[in-house]
Amino acid sequence: MTARALEANGIATVVIGSALDIVEHCGVPRYLHNDIPLGNPLGHPYNTDEQLDTVRQALSLLSSSAEPVVRKTAMKWHNGESWRGNYLKVDDSNREALKLAGVENRRRRREQIEKGEKR
């Protein structure tokens, strides 16, 4: 809705995301789709080259498309398509592993913060 309102007032927009069905339903003017897990619209965390490439593609789409368009990037998630089957899956088969992964993720993040690293 925000993109449509901005466009109606003469401000060109491009939406970057990973929820194709939702964005197509909303009908945004320009959409750059990365087929990767939600929460990572520009690409893998800390992969600045990949993220900059996504922004470059979005700017190219913005400057080259006056009509509504959906463009899909060639980006692939680091473990291929297997993320789909496990995305948001929590049950007795993986509960303990997810808990341990969360503990490890928080430990790594604290370490990165202490080193002054940014996401």
Short mmCIF file of C-alpha atoms in Angstrom, two decimals:
data_model
loop_
_atom_site.label_atom_id
_atom_site.label_comp_id
_atom_site.label_asym_id
_atom_site.label_seq_id
_atom_site.Cartn_x
_atom_site.Cartn_y
_atom_site.Cartn_z
CA MET A 1 0.00 0.00 0.00
CA THR A 2 2.84 2.36 0.78
CA ALA A 3 4.46 1.74 -2.61
CA ARG A 4 1.18 2.40 -4.41
CA ALA A 5 0.65 5.62 -2.43
CA LEU A 6 4.18 6.83 -3.18
CA GLU A 7 3.78 5.99 -6.87
CA ALA A 8 0.48 7.87 -6.99
CA ASN A 9 2.39 10.92 -5.76
CA GLY A 10 5.14 10.64 -8.37
CA ILE A 11 7.74 8.74 -6.35
CA ALA A 12 8.97 5.60 -8.09
CA THR A 13 9.36 2.53 -5.89
CA VAL A 14 10.69 -1.01 -6.00
CA VAL A 15 9.93 -3.60 -3.33
CA ILE A 16 12.58 -6.23 -2.54
CA GLY A 17 11.41 -9.35 -0.78
CA SER A 18 10.89 -13.06 -0.52
CA ALA A 19 7.11 -13.41 -0.19
CA LEU A 20 6.05 -13.58 -3.82
CA ASP A 21 2.47 -14.66 -3.19
CA ILE A 22 1.78 -11.80 -0.78
CA VAL A 23 3.38 -9.13 -2.93
CA GLU A 24 1.64 -10.33 -6.10
CA HIS A 25 -1.66 -10.23 -4.22
CA CYS A 26 -1.00 -6.65 -3.10
CA GLY A 27 0.00 -5.57 -6.60
CA VAL A 28 3.09 -3.44 -6.02
CA PRO A 29 4.43 -1.42 -8.98
CA ARG A 30 7.87 -3.10 -9.14
CA TYR A 31 8.99 -6.15 -7.22
CA LEU A 32 12.39 -7.84 -7.05
CA HIS A 33 12.00 -11.36 -5.69
CA ASN A 34 14.71 -13.37 -3.93
CA ASP A 35 13.50 -16.94 -3.43
CA ILE A 36 15.07 -17.32 0.00
CA PRO A 37 13.74 -17.54 3.58
CA LEU A 38 11.74 -14.61 4.93
CA GLY A 39 13.75 -12.10 6.88
CA ASN A 40 16.63 -12.07 4.40
CA PRO A 41 15.34 -9.94 1.52
CA LEU A 42 18.77 -8.76 0.40
CA GLY A 43 20.52 -12.10 0.75
CA HIS A 44 22.62 -14.03 3.22
CA PRO A 45 23.54 -12.23 6.45
CA TYR A 46 27.00 -10.60 6.30
CA ASN A 47 27.33 -11.26 2.54
CA THR A 48 27.73 -7.64 1.48
CA ASP A 49 28.60 -8.52 -2.13
CA GLU A 50 25.34 -10.44 -2.50
CA GLN A 51 23.37 -7.72 -0.74
CA LEU A 52 24.88 -4.96 -2.90
CA ASP A 53 24.08 -7.01 -6.01
CA THR A 54 20.44 -7.21 -4.89
CA VAL A 55 20.33 -3.43 -4.41
CA ARG A 56 21.92 -2.90 -7.84
CA GLN A 57 19.31 -5.17 -9.44
CA ALA A 58 16.55 -3.25 -7.65
CA LEU A 59 17.89 0.09 -8.89
CA SER A 60 18.13 -1.31 -12.41
CA LEU A 61 14.54 -2.48 -12.19
CA LEU A 62 13.49 0.91 -10.88
CA SER A 63 15.16 2.78 -13.74
CA SER A 64 14.09 0.41 -16.52
CA SER A 65 10.45 -0.38 -15.75
CA ALA A 66 7.66 2.13 -15.99
CA GLU A 67 4.97 -0.57 -15.88
CA PRO A 68 4.26 -3.00 -13.03
CA VAL A 69 6.75 -5.86 -13.12
CA VAL A 70 7.96 -8.81 -11.04
CA ARG A 71 11.57 -9.87 -11.57
CA LYS A 72 13.11 -12.91 -9.91
CA THR A 73 16.80 -13.01 -9.08
CA ALA A 74 18.98 -16.10 -9.49
CA MET A 75 19.93 -16.06 -5.80
CA LYS A 76 19.93 -19.42 -4.04
CA TRP A 77 19.98 -20.05 -0.31
CA HIS A 78 23.18 -21.66 1.01
CA ASN A 79 21.61 -25.11 1.39
CA GLY A 80 19.66 -25.09 -1.86
CA GLU A 81 15.94 -25.70 -1.65
CA SER A 82 16.03 -27.76 1.56
CA TRP A 83 15.16 -24.66 3.60
CA ARG A 84 11.54 -24.87 2.41
CA GLY A 85 10.79 -28.21 4.04
CA ASN A 86 12.17 -27.09 7.38
CA TYR A 87 11.17 -23.44 7.40
CA LEU A 88 9.48 -22.66 10.73
CA LYS A 89 9.20 -26.37 11.57
CA VAL A 90 9.23 -26.97 15.31
CA ASP A 91 8.26 -30.35 16.73
CA ASP A 92 9.64 -33.06 18.98
CA SER A 93 12.02 -34.21 16.25
CA ASN A 94 13.98 -30.95 16.24
CA ARG A 95 13.06 -29.04 19.40
CA GLU A 96 16.33 -29.76 21.26
CA ALA A 97 18.48 -29.07 18.19
CA LEU A 98 16.71 -25.74 17.64
CA LYS A 99 17.23 -24.83 21.29
CA LEU A 100 20.95 -25.59 21.03
CA ALA A 101 21.19 -23.69 17.74
CA GLY A 102 19.57 -20.68 19.42
CA VAL A 103 22.03 -20.83 22.30
CA GLU A 104 24.93 -21.04 19.83
CA ASN A 105 23.53 -18.21 17.71
CA ARG A 106 23.23 -15.93 20.75
CA ARG A 107 26.77 -16.85 21.84
CA ARG A 108 28.15 -16.06 18.37
CA ARG A 109 26.22 -12.80 18.23
CA ARG A 110 27.57 -11.68 21.62
CA GLU A 111 31.07 -12.48 20.39
CA GLN A 112 30.51 -10.44 17.22
CA ILE A 113 29.17 -7.50 19.21
CA GLU A 114 32.19 -7.61 21.51
CA LYS A 115 34.46 -7.50 18.44
CA GLY A 116 32.49 -4.55 17.08
CA GLU A 117 31.17 -6.48 14.07
CA LYS A 118 27.91 -5.29 12.58
CA ARG A 119 25.20 -7.22 10.83
#
